[in-house]
């Protein structure tokens, strides 16, 4: 589903290397953690997939499409098919939770009734159906993260990316959020989660990629779970 | 968004069923998207209409979010459009007045000797009527002229003081409509050559002058129109630029989750269209207001000339043209802003 072929990313303005010669392959329906210290390149790796950044070398291929070579006007289509959640949630403060989650459906042109149905299904899935008319700022950090997840999955994208989804949540909540992500794997979604919560990652036992200063230094296969 | 059913209090059993349904559906959808099918359920013209209704709704919501801003922009656009419209109307009415005068202006007044009797007047009239280029001749006896003069003015008392008619007999010769000003002048000269004619008057020079002035005014109207159209484009462009700035965060997020240029652009174009249309409507109303407030004085002025005259307004055709013009300028203005500022916003 996702292939990196000797991908590097250099930030021209800062002269910083985000990623250096990373090659990897993630099959469809797998959940993979990306870990490493702050500044190791986790966010950079994720951002290359929906073309939020363009690789400065190598090839990023998503669902058979060379993302780096994608013409500008086709980028929105790629982004519609890659759901992303952000550490800072990136929700619209002046719209209700419902409207925030409905945004991707508005973009793809899903009729209202159908959209309302899907939004409620997504909110139900993240357990926030009762908050649909609240404003994002009225929610806790964990709830906002879950609204972001609902928005990311409402279009049922084949790829789901999460950048530090448990960044500032307490351990109980973190585990809950991670379980939520795992549940999408069961319907065939490919999930990539950047996190430095090593203890939690270890406990869940999924495949784990480790980055250090932009290089891939570890690729631990999933632990066989009973 | 529209309906907000009391689903929050759904019994547990129904929630699980909904969950199961969502999962099945998601599974199907993910298979579908693997086959390359988009997530959209609409296609072709329906999707097109849906998209535009969506953009219109968004634009209206934004306008409601910043009512003062929107009203001010519409007002400025309305005033800017009303100026050339009012100018054009004034010119149009002036032309109509001038046109009325001009129809009778190709008239040559031949003043005969004061002693010429009604008999001579009639003979002269018949002779003039024979001439080529003459459409009609109206002999005016001094008494008739005096009557007309009395009817038009309040000089009765003054006229009573005169013991004999102060006016000479006059032949009013109407030239053929087809004659150009030069030919009319020639005809007038040859008619004046008759020894019975003491004096000839041809009111033509001022008509020509009036025409020159009208042409000049029309030119001026065009340049003012072009300048104000530019002003409208700039005002709307600037307003849209401000809207884009205030929505930068939202635009970033929309682009982040796959909103294309069209999706982002459309509401702004509708916003510009809205300013143009409401501005055009306001301009129309302003010209009608002006016409209404000038109707009385114009009527009184016309009465002193003994004519009926009503100021004409824009009328439905020109009014709709004004709206259309406003709409076009609105979209153009929005486009200038959108083209320059939207592509500069890239998601972080
Ligand atoms: N937009 C940017 N401009 C310049 N440098 C950047 C930018 N984003 C990331 N970097 C640099 O790239 C490196 C990797 O960053 P990042 O991918 O954010 O790491 P992580 O998410 O693992 O903390 C860091 O050295 C960081 O300073
Ligand atoms: Mg990061």
Coordinates of C-alpha atoms and ligand atoms in Angstrom, one line a residue:
Chain A
X1 CA 0.0 0.0 0.0
X2 CA 2.8 2.4 0.9
X3 CA 6.3 2.2 -0.4
X4 CA 9.3 4.4 0.3
X5 CA 12.3 4.0 -2.0
X6 CA 15.4 5.7 -0.7
X7 CA 13.4 8.7 0.3
X8 CA 15.1 11.8 1.6
X9 CA 13.6 15.1 2.6
X10 CA 15.7 18.2 3.1
X11 CA 14.1 21.4 4.3
X12 CA 15.7 24.0 2.0
X13 CA 15.0 27.0 4.2
X14 CA 16.4 25.6 7.4
X15 CA 19.0 23.4 5.7
X16 CA 17.7 20.6 7.9
X17 CA 17.4 17.0 6.9
X18 CA 14.0 15.6 7.8
X19 CA 14.6 12.2 6.3
X20 CA 17.6 10.4 4.8
X21 CA 17.4 7.5 2.4
X22 CA 14.5 5.7 4.0
X23 CA 13.2 2.6 2.3
X24 CA 10.2 0.7 3.6
X25 CA 7.1 -1.1 2.5
X26 CA 3.8 -1.3 4.3
X27 CA 1.2 -3.8 3.0
X28 CA -2.6 -3.1 3.0
X29 CA -4.4 -3.6 6.3
X30 CA -1.3 -3.3 8.5
X31 CA -0.9 -1.1 11.6
X32 CA 2.6 0.3 11.9
X33 CA 4.1 2.5 14.6
X34 CA 6.7 5.0 13.8
X35 CA 8.9 5.9 16.7
X36 CA 12.0 7.9 17.6
X37 CA 13.1 10.9 19.5
X38 CA 11.7 14.3 18.9
X39 CA 13.2 15.6 15.6
X40 CA 13.9 12.1 14.3
X41 CA 11.7 12.6 11.3
X42 CA 8.4 10.9 12.3
X43 CA 6.2 13.8 11.2
X44 CA 8.2 14.3 8.1
X45 CA 7.7 10.6 7.1
X46 CA 3.9 10.9 7.6
X47 CA 3.6 14.2 5.8
X48 CA 5.2 12.8 2.7
X49 CA 2.4 10.4 2.2
X50 CA -0.5 12.8 1.5
X51 CA 2.0 15.1 -0.2
X52 CA 2.0 17.7 2.5
X53 CA 5.7 17.7 1.8
X54 CA 7.4 16.7 -1.4
X55 CA 10.4 14.3 -1.2
X56 CA 13.7 15.9 -2.3
X57 CA 15.0 12.4 -3.3
X58 CA 13.6 9.0 -3.9
X59 CA 10.1 7.8 -4.5
X60 CA 7.0 7.7 -2.3
X61 CA 4.3 5.4 -3.8
X62 CA 0.8 5.2 -2.3
X63 CA -1.7 2.7 -3.8
X64 CA 0.5 2.4 -6.9
X65 CA 0.7 6.2 -7.4
X66 CA 4.1 8.0 -7.3
X67 CA 3.1 10.8 -4.9
X68 CA 6.1 13.0 -5.7
X69 CA 5.2 13.1 -9.4
X70 CA 1.5 13.7 -8.8
X71 CA 0.3 16.8 -10.7
X72 CA -0.9 19.6 -8.5
X73 CA -4.6 19.3 -9.4
X74 CA -4.6 15.6 -8.4
X75 CA -3.2 16.2 -5.0
X76 CA -6.7 16.8 -3.4
X77 CA -7.8 13.4 -4.6
X78 CA -4.8 11.8 -2.9
X79 CA -5.6 13.7 0.3
X80 CA -9.2 12.6 0.2
X81 CA -8.0 9.1 0.3
X82 CA -5.5 9.5 3.1
X83 CA -7.1 10.3 6.5
X84 CA -4.8 12.3 8.8
X85 CA -5.1 13.3 12.4
X86 CA -2.8 15.9 14.0
X87 CA -1.3 16.4 17.3
X88 CA -2.9 19.9 17.5
X89 CA -6.2 18.5 16.1
X90 CA -6.6 21.2 13.4
X91 CA -10.4 21.5 14.0
X92 CA -12.5 24.5 12.9
X93 CA -13.3 26.4 16.1
X94 CA -16.3 28.2 14.6
X95 CA -18.1 25.0 13.6
X96 CA -19.8 22.3 15.6
X97 CA -18.3 18.9 16.1
X98 CA -20.8 17.6 13.6
X99 CA -19.8 20.2 10.9
X100 CA -16.1 19.5 11.5
X101 CA -16.6 15.8 10.9
X102 CA -18.8 16.5 7.9
X103 CA -16.2 18.6 6.2
X104 CA -14.5 15.8 4.2
X105 CA -17.9 14.6 3.0
X106 CA -18.8 18.2 1.9
X107 CA -15.5 18.2 -0.1
X108 CA -16.2 14.9 -1.9
X109 CA -19.8 15.9 -2.5
X110 CA -21.8 13.4 -0.5
X111 CA -25.5 14.4 -0.3
X112 CA -26.7 15.8 3.0
X113 CA -28.8 12.9 4.3
X114 CA -26.1 10.4 3.5
X115 CA -23.5 12.7 4.9
X116 CA -25.4 13.1 8.2
X117 CA -25.7 9.3 8.5
X118 CA -22.0 8.8 8.0
X119 CA -21.0 11.6 10.3
X120 CA -23.2 10.1 13.1
X121 CA -21.7 6.6 12.4
X122 CA -18.2 8.0 12.7
X123 CA -19.0 10.0 15.9
X124 CA -20.7 6.9 17.3
X125 CA -17.5 4.9 16.6
X126 CA -15.4 7.4 18.5
X127 CA -18.0 7.6 21.2
X128 CA -18.9 11.3 20.8
X129 CA -22.4 11.1 19.3
X130 CA -23.8 13.0 22.2
X131 CA -21.3 15.9 21.6
X132 CA -22.3 16.5 17.9
X133 CA -23.5 20.0 18.5
X134 CA -20.7 21.1 20.8
X135 CA -17.9 23.4 19.7
X136 CA -14.4 21.9 19.7
X137 CA -13.1 24.2 22.4
X138 CA -15.8 22.9 24.7
X139 CA -14.2 19.4 24.5
X140 CA -11.2 17.9 26.4
X141 CA -8.0 17.2 24.5
X142 CA -8.8 13.5 24.2
X143 CA -12.2 14.3 22.9
X144 CA -10.8 16.7 20.3
X145 CA -8.4 14.0 19.2
X146 CA -11.3 11.7 18.8
X147 CA -13.2 14.3 16.7
X148 CA -10.1 14.5 14.5
X149 CA -10.1 10.7 14.2
X150 CA -13.8 10.8 13.2
X151 CA -13.1 13.4 10.6
X152 CA -10.1 11.4 9.3
X153 CA -12.2 8.2 8.9
X154 CA -15.6 9.5 7.8
X155 CA -14.7 9.2 4.2
X156 CA -13.4 5.7 4.8
X157 CA -9.9 6.3 3.4
X158 CA -7.8 3.2 2.7
X159 CA -4.9 4.9 4.5
X160 CA -5.0 6.4 8.0
X161 CA -2.2 8.5 9.5
X162 CA -1.9 9.7 13.0
X163 CA 0.8 12.1 14.2
X164 CA 1.3 11.8 18.0
X165 CA -2.4 11.0 18.7
X166 CA -1.7 10.4 22.4
X167 CA 0.8 13.2 22.8
X168 CA -0.7 14.8 25.9
X169 CA -3.2 12.2 27.1
X170 CA -3.1 10.2 30.2
X171 CA -2.2 6.5 29.8
X172 CA -5.7 5.1 30.1
X173 CA -7.0 7.4 27.4
X174 CA -4.0 6.7 25.2
X175 CA -4.7 3.0 25.3
X176 CA -8.3 3.6 24.4
X177 CA -7.3 5.8 21.4
X178 CA -4.8 3.2 20.2
X179 CA -7.5 0.5 20.4
X180 CA -9.7 2.7 18.3
X181 CA -7.0 2.8 15.6
X182 CA -6.6 -1.0 15.8
X183 CA -10.3 -1.4 15.1
X184 CA -9.9 0.2 11.7
X185 CA -7.3 -2.4 10.6
X186 CA -10.1 -5.0 10.9
X187 CA -11.9 -3.3 8.0
X188 CA -8.8 -3.3 5.8
X189 CA -7.4 0.2 6.5
X190 CA -3.7 0.7 6.5
X191 CA -2.8 2.6 9.7
X192 CA 0.5 4.5 10.4
X193 CA 0.9 6.0 13.9
X194 CA 3.8 8.3 14.9
X195 CA 4.4 8.1 18.6
X196 CA 7.2 8.2 21.2
X197 CA 5.2 6.4 23.8
X198 CA 7.5 3.4 23.8
X199 CA 5.9 1.6 26.7
X200 CA 2.4 1.6 25.1
X201 CA 3.9 0.6 21.7
X202 CA 5.7 -2.3 23.2
X203 CA 2.5 -3.4 25.0
X204 CA 0.4 -3.4 21.8
X205 CA 3.0 -5.3 19.9
X206 CA 2.5 -4.0 16.4
X207 CA 5.2 -3.6 13.7
X208 CA 7.4 -0.7 14.8
X209 CA 9.7 1.4 12.7
X210 CA 12.4 3.4 14.5
X211 CA 13.9 6.6 13.1
X212 CA 17.0 8.3 14.3
X213 CA 18.1 11.6 12.8
X214 CA 16.1 11.0 9.7
X215 CA 17.4 7.5 9.2
X216 CA 15.5 4.2 9.5
X217 CA 17.4 2.3 12.2
X218 CA 14.9 -0.3 13.2
X219 CA 12.0 -2.3 11.8
X220 CA 10.6 -4.7 14.3
X221 CA 8.0 -7.1 13.0
X222 CA 4.7 -7.6 14.9
X223 CA 4.8 -9.7 18.0
X224 CA 2.5 -12.8 17.5
X225 CA -0.4 -12.1 19.7
X226 CA -2.3 -15.0 21.2
Chain B
X1 CA -26.7 19.7 10.2
X2 CA -30.3 20.6 9.6
X3 CA -32.0 18.2 11.8
X4 CA -30.7 17.4 15.2
X5 CA -32.6 14.3 16.3
X6 CA -32.6 13.2 19.9
X7 CA -30.1 10.5 19.1
X8 CA -27.9 11.3 22.0
X9 CA -30.3 9.3 24.2
X10 CA -30.5 6.3 21.9
X11 CA -30.9 3.0 23.7
X12 CA -27.8 0.9 23.8
X13 CA -29.2 -1.8 21.5
X14 CA -29.8 0.6 18.6
X15 CA -26.3 2.0 18.9
X16 CA -24.7 -1.4 18.4
X17 CA -26.8 -2.1 15.4
X18 CA -25.8 1.3 13.9
X19 CA -22.2 0.4 14.7
X20 CA -22.5 -2.9 12.9
X21 CA -24.1 -1.2 9.9
X22 CA -21.3 1.4 9.8
X23 CA -18.7 -1.3 9.8
X24 CA -20.3 -3.3 7.0
X25 CA -20.7 -0.1 5.0
X26 CA -17.1 0.9 5.7
X27 CA -15.9 -2.5 4.5
X28 CA -17.8 -2.2 1.3
X29 CA -16.6 1.3 0.8
X30 CA -13.0 0.4 1.3
X31 CA -13.4 -2.4 -1.3
X32 CA -15.0 0.1 -3.6
X33 CA -12.3 2.7 -3.2
X34 CA -9.7 0.0 -4.0
X35 CA -11.5 -0.4 -7.3
X36 CA -10.8 3.3 -7.8
X37 CA -14.3 4.5 -7.2
X38 CA -14.5 7.9 -5.5
X39 CA -16.4 8.4 -2.3
X40 CA -18.9 10.7 -3.9
X41 CA -22.4 9.4 -4.5
X42 CA -23.4 12.1 -7.0
X43 CA -22.2 12.4 -10.5
X44 CA -22.4 14.7 -13.5
X45 CA -24.8 17.6 -13.6
X46 CA -26.3 16.7 -10.2
X47 CA -22.9 16.9 -8.6
X48 CA -22.3 20.2 -10.4
X49 CA -25.6 21.7 -9.0
X50 CA -24.8 20.3 -5.5
X51 CA -21.4 21.9 -5.5
X52 CA -22.8 25.3 -6.5
X53 CA -25.6 25.1 -3.9
X54 CA -23.0 24.2 -1.4
X55 CA -20.8 27.2 -2.3
X56 CA -23.8 29.5 -2.3
X57 CA -24.8 28.3 1.2
X58 CA -21.2 28.8 2.4
X59 CA -21.1 32.3 1.0
X60 CA -24.4 33.3 2.6
X61 CA -23.2 31.9 5.9
X62 CA -20.0 34.0 5.7
X63 CA -22.0 37.1 4.8
X64 CA -24.2 36.5 7.9
X65 CA -21.1 36.1 9.9
X66 CA -19.9 39.6 9.0
X67 CA -23.0 41.5 8.3
X68 CA -21.6 45.1 8.7
X69 CA -18.7 44.3 6.4
X70 CA -21.0 42.8 3.7
X71 CA -23.5 45.7 3.9
X72 CA -20.7 48.3 3.7
X73 CA -19.2 46.6 0.7
X74 CA -22.5 46.4 -1.1
X75 CA -23.3 50.0 -0.3
X76 CA -19.9 51.2 -1.7
X77 CA -20.5 49.1 -4.8
X78 CA -24.1 50.4 -5.1
X79 CA -23.0 54.0 -5.0
X80 CA -20.2 53.4 -7.4
X81 CA -22.6 51.8 -9.8
X82 CA -25.3 54.4 -9.2
X83 CA -23.1 57.3 -10.3
X84 CA -22.6 56.2 -14.0
X85 CA -26.2 54.9 -14.1
X86 CA -27.5 58.3 -13.0
X87 CA -25.2 60.1 -15.4
X88 CA -26.4 57.9 -18.2
X89 CA -30.0 58.5 -17.2
X90 CA -29.5 62.3 -17.1
X91 CA -27.9 62.2 -20.5
X92 CA -30.7 60.0 -21.9
X93 CA -33.4 62.4 -20.6
X94 CA -31.5 65.4 -22.0
X95 CA -31.3 63.7 -25.3
X96 CA -35.0 63.1 -25.3
X97 CA -35.7 66.7 -24.6
X98 CA -33.2 67.8 -27.3
X99 CA -34.8 65.3 -29.6
X100 CA -38.2 66.9 -29.1
X101 CA -36.8 70.3 -29.9
X102 CA -34.8 69.1 -32.8
X103 CA -37.9 67.7 -34.5
X104 CA -39.3 71.2 -34.7
X105 CA -35.9 72.8 -34.9
X106 CA -35.4 72.3 -38.6
X107 CA -37.8 75.1 -38.8
X108 CA -37.2 78.3 -40.7
X109 CA -39.0 81.4 -39.4
X110 CA -39.6 84.0 -42.2
X111 CA -40.6 87.4 -40.8
X112 CA -42.6 89.4 -43.4
X113 CA -43.0 93.1 -43.6
X114 CA -45.2 94.4 -40.7
X115 CA -47.6 95.9 -43.3
X116 CA -48.1 92.7 -45.2
X117 CA -51.8 91.7 -45.0
X118 CA -53.3 88.2 -44.6
X119 CA -53.5 87.9 -48.4
X120 CA -49.8 88.4 -48.9
X121 CA -49.1 86.0 -46.1
X122 CA -51.2 83.3 -47.7
X123 CA -49.6 83.8 -51.1
X124 CA -46.1 83.7 -49.7
X125 CA -47.1 80.5 -47.9
X126 CA -48.3 78.8 -51.0
X127 CA -45.1 79.9 -52.9
X128 CA -42.9 78.5 -50.1
X129 CA -44.8 75.3 -50.0
X130 CA -43.9 74.7 -53.7
X131 CA -40.2 74.7 -52.9
X132 CA -38.1 71.5 -52.9
X133 CA -37.1 70.4 -49.4
X134 CA -40.1 72.0 -47.7
X135 CA -42.3 69.7 -45.7
X136 CA -44.9 72.2 -44.6
X137 CA -45.6 75.9 -44.2
X138 CA -47.6 77.4 -41.4
X139 CA -48.6 81.0 -41.8
X140 CA -48.9 82.8 -38.4
X141 CA -50.8 86.0 -38.4
X142 CA -49.8 88.7 -35.9
X143 CA -53.1 88.1 -33.9
X144 CA -52.5 84.4 -33.7
X145 CA -49.0 85.0 -32.6
X146 CA -50.2 87.3 -29.9
X147 CA -52.7 84.8 -28.7
X148 CA -50.0 82.2 -28.3
X149 CA -47.8 84.7 -26.6
X150 CA -50.5 85.6 -24.1
X151 CA -51.3 81.9 -23.4
X152 CA -47.7 81.2 -22.5
X153 CA -46.9 84.2 -20.3
X154 CA -48.2 86.7 -17.9
X155 CA -47.5 89.7 -19.9
X156 CA -51.2 90.5 -20.5
X157 CA -51.0 93.8 -18.6
X158 CA -48.0 94.9 -20.5
X159 CA -49.5 94.0 -23.8
X160 CA -52.7 95.9 -23.0
X161 CA -50.5 99.0 -23.1
X162 CA -49.7 98.6 -26.7
X163 CA -52.3 99.9 -29.1
X164 CA -51.1 98.0 -32.1
X165 CA -49.9 94.5 -32.6
X166 CA -46.1 94.4 -32.0
X167 CA -45.6 91.2 -33.9
X168 CA -45.0 90.8 -37.7
X169 CA -46.7 88.2 -39.8
X170 CA -44.5 85.0 -39.9
X171 CA -44.2 82.0 -42.1
X172 CA -43.0 79.0 -40.2
X173 CA -41.4 76.7 -42.8
X174 CA -40.7 73.1 -41.8
X175 CA -37.8 71.5 -43.7
X176 CA -37.9 67.9 -44.8
X177 CA -36.6 65.6 -42.1
X178 CA -34.1 64.1 -44.5
X179 CA -32.2 67.3 -45.0
X180 CA -28.9 67.6 -43.2
X181 CA -28.0 70.9 -41.4
X182 CA -26.1 72.2 -44.5
X183 CA -29.0 71.7 -46.9
X184 CA -31.4 73.3 -44.3
X185 CA -29.2 76.3 -44.2
X186 CA -29.1 76.6 -48.0
X187 CA -32.9 76.4 -48.1
X188 CA -33.2 79.0 -45.5
X189 CA -30.9 81.4 -47.4
X190 CA -32.8 81.0 -50.6
X191 CA -36.2 81.5 -48.9
X192 CA -34.8 84.7 -47.2
X193 CA -33.8 86.0 -50.7
X194 CA -37.5 86.8 -51.4
X195 CA -38.0 90.6 -51.1
X196 CA -41.1 90.1 -49.1
X197 CA -39.1 88.5 -46.3
X198 CA -37.6 91.1 -43.9
X199 CA -35.8 88.7 -41.6
X200 CA -35.1 85.1 -41.4
X201 CA -34.2 83.0 -38.4
X202 CA -32.9 79.5 -38.4
X203 CA -32.5 77.9 -35.0
X204 CA -29.9 75.4 -36.0
X205 CA -26.6 76.4 -34.6
X206 CA -27.5 75.6 -31.0
X207 CA -28.8 72.2 -32.0
X208 CA -25.5 71.4 -33.5
X209 CA -23.8 72.7 -30.4
X210 CA -26.1 70.7 -28.2
X211 CA -25.1 67.6 -30.2
X212 CA -21.5 68.3 -29.8
X213 CA -22.0 68.6 -26.1
X214 CA -24.0 65.4 -25.9
X215 CA -21.2 63.5 -27.7
X216 CA -18.7 65.0 -25.3
X217 CA -20.9 64.0 -22.3
X218 CA -21.2 60.5 -23.7
X219 CA -17.5 60.2 -23.9
X220 CA -17.1 61.4 -20.4
X221 CA -19.7 58.9 -19.3
X222 CA -17.7 56.1 -20.8
X223 CA -14.5 57.1 -19.1
X224 CA -16.3 57.6 -15.8
X225 CA -18.0 54.3 -16.2
X226 CA -14.7 52.5 -16.9
X227 CA -13.1 54.1 -13.9
X228 CA -15.9 53.3 -11.6
X229 CA -16.1 49.7 -12.9
X230 CA -12.4 49.5 -12.0
X231 CA -13.2 50.9 -8.6
X232 CA -15.9 48.3 -8.0
X233 CA -13.5 45.5 -9.0
X234 CA -10.9 46.8 -6.6
X235 CA -13.3 47.3 -3.7
X236 CA -14.8 43.8 -4.1
X237 CA -11.3 42.3 -4.7
X238 CA -10.1 43.9 -1.5
X239 CA -13.1 42.7 0.5
X240 CA -12.6 39.2 -0.7
X241 CA -8.9 39.4 0.1
X242 CA -9.8 40.3 3.7
X243 CA -12.3 37.4 3.8
X244 CA -9.5 35.1 2.6
X245 CA -7.1 36.4 5.2
X246 CA -9.7 35.9 8.0
X247 CA -10.3 32.4 6.8
X248 CA -6.7 31.4 6.2
X249 CA -6.9 28.8 9.0
X250 CA -10.0 27.2 7.6
X251 CA -8.6 27.2 4.0
X252 CA -5.5 25.4 5.3
X253 CA -7.5 22.7 7.0
X254 CA -9.8 22.3 3.9
X255 CA -6.7 21.9 1.7
X256 CA -5.2 19.5 4.2
X257 CA -8.1 17.1 4.0
X258 CA -8.4 17.2 0.3
X259 CA -10.4 20.3 -0.7
X260 CA -9.5 21.2 -4.3
X261 CA -9.0 24.6 -5.6
X262 CA -12.6 24.7 -7.0
X263 CA -14.1 23.8 -3.6
X264 CA -12.1 26.5 -1.9
X265 CA -12.6 29.1 -4.6
X266 CA -16.3 28.8 -5.3
X267 CA -17.7 30.4 -2.1
X268 CA -15.5 33.4 -2.6
X269 CA -16.7 33.9 -6.2
X270 CA -20.3 33.6 -4.9
X271 CA -19.4 36.2 -2.3
X272 CA -18.2 38.6 -5.0
X273 CA -21.3 37.8 -7.1
X274 CA -23.4 38.7 -4.1
X275 CA -21.8 42.0 -3.6
X276 CA -22.1 42.8 -7.3
X277 CA -25.8 41.9 -7.4
X278 CA -26.8 43.7 -4.2
X279 CA -24.7 46.6 -5.3
X280 CA -26.4 46.7 -8.7
X281 CA -29.8 46.4 -7.0
X282 CA -29.0 49.3 -4.7
X283 CA -27.8 51.4 -7.6
X284 CA -31.0 50.8 -9.4
X285 CA -33.0 51.8 -6.3
X286 CA -30.8 54.9 -5.9
X287 CA -31.5 56.0 -9.5
X288 CA -35.3 55.5 -8.9
X289 CA -35.0 57.5 -5.8
X290 CA -33.3 60.3 -7.7
X291 CA -35.9 60.2 -10.4
X292 CA -38.7 60.3 -7.9
X293 CA -37.2 63.3 -6.1
X294 CA -36.6 65.2 -9.3
X295 CA -40.0 64.3 -10.9
X296 CA -41.8 67.4 -9.4
X297 CA -39.2 70.0 -10.4
X298 CA -38.8 68.5 -13.9
X299 CA -42.6 68.5 -14.4
X300 CA -42.8 72.2 -13.4
X301 CA -39.8 73.1 -15.7
X302 CA -41.5 71.3 -18.6
X303 CA -44.8 73.2 -17.8
X304 CA -43.1 76.5 -18.3
X305 CA -42.2 75.4 -21.8
X306 CA -45.8 74.3 -22.3
X307 CA -44.8 70.7 -22.8
X308 CA -45.4 67.4 -21.0
X309 CA -42.3 65.8 -19.8
X310 CA -41.6 63.0 -17.4
X311 CA -38.1 61.8 -16.4
X312 CA -37.6 58.3 -17.7
X313 CA -36.0 55.7 -15.4
X314 CA -33.8 52.8 -16.2
X315 CA -36.7 50.5 -17.1
X316 CA -36.5 46.7 -16.8
X317 CA -34.0 46.1 -19.6
X318 CA -31.4 48.6 -18.4
X319 CA -32.1 47.8 -14.8
X320 CA -31.3 44.1 -15.5
X321 CA -28.3 45.2 -17.4
X322 CA -27.1 47.1 -14.4
X323 CA -27.6 44.0 -12.2
X324 CA -25.7 41.9 -14.8
X325 CA -22.9 44.4 -14.9
X326 CA -22.7 44.4 -11.1
X327 CA -22.6 40.6 -11.1
X328 CA -19.9 40.5 -13.7
X329 CA -17.8 43.1 -11.9
X330 CA -18.4 41.2 -8.6
X331 CA -17.1 37.9 -10.0
X332 CA -14.2 39.6 -11.7
X333 CA -13.2 41.4 -8.4
X334 CA -13.5 38.2 -6.5
X335 CA -11.4 36.4 -9.1
X336 CA -8.6 38.9 -8.9
X337 CA -8.3 38.3 -5.1
X338 CA -8.8 34.5 -5.4
X339 CA -6.2 34.1 -8.1
X340 CA -3.6 36.0 -6.1
X341 CA -4.2 34.9 -2.6
X342 CA -5.7 31.4 -2.5
X343 CA -2.9 29.5 -4.2
X344 CA -0.5 31.1 -1.7
X345 CA -2.1 29.3 1.2
X346 CA -0.6 25.9 1.6
X347 CA -1.4 23.5 4.4
X348 CA 1.3 23.1 7.0
Ligands
LIG1 N1 8.9 22.8 8.1 C1 10.2 22.5 8.5 N2 11.1 23.4 8.1 C2 12.4 23.2 8.5 N3 12.8 22.1 9.2 C3 11.9 21.2 9.5 C4 10.5 21.4 9.2 N4 9.8 20.3 9.7 C5 10.7 19.5 10.3 N5 12.0 20.0 10.2 C6 13.2 19.4 10.7 O1 13.3 18.1 10.3 C7 13.7 17.3 11.3 C8 12.6 16.2 11.5 O2 11.5 16.8 12.1 P1 10.1 16.0 12.3 O3 9.8 15.2 11.2 O4 9.1 17.0 12.8 O5 10.5 15.1 13.6 P2 9.6 14.4 14.6 O6 8.2 14.5 14.2 O7 10.1 13.0 14.8 O8 9.8 15.2 15.9 C9 13.9 18.1 12.5 O9 15.3 18.4 12.6 C10 13.2 19.4 12.2 O10 13.8 20.5 12.8
LIG2 MG1 6.5 15.4 15.0

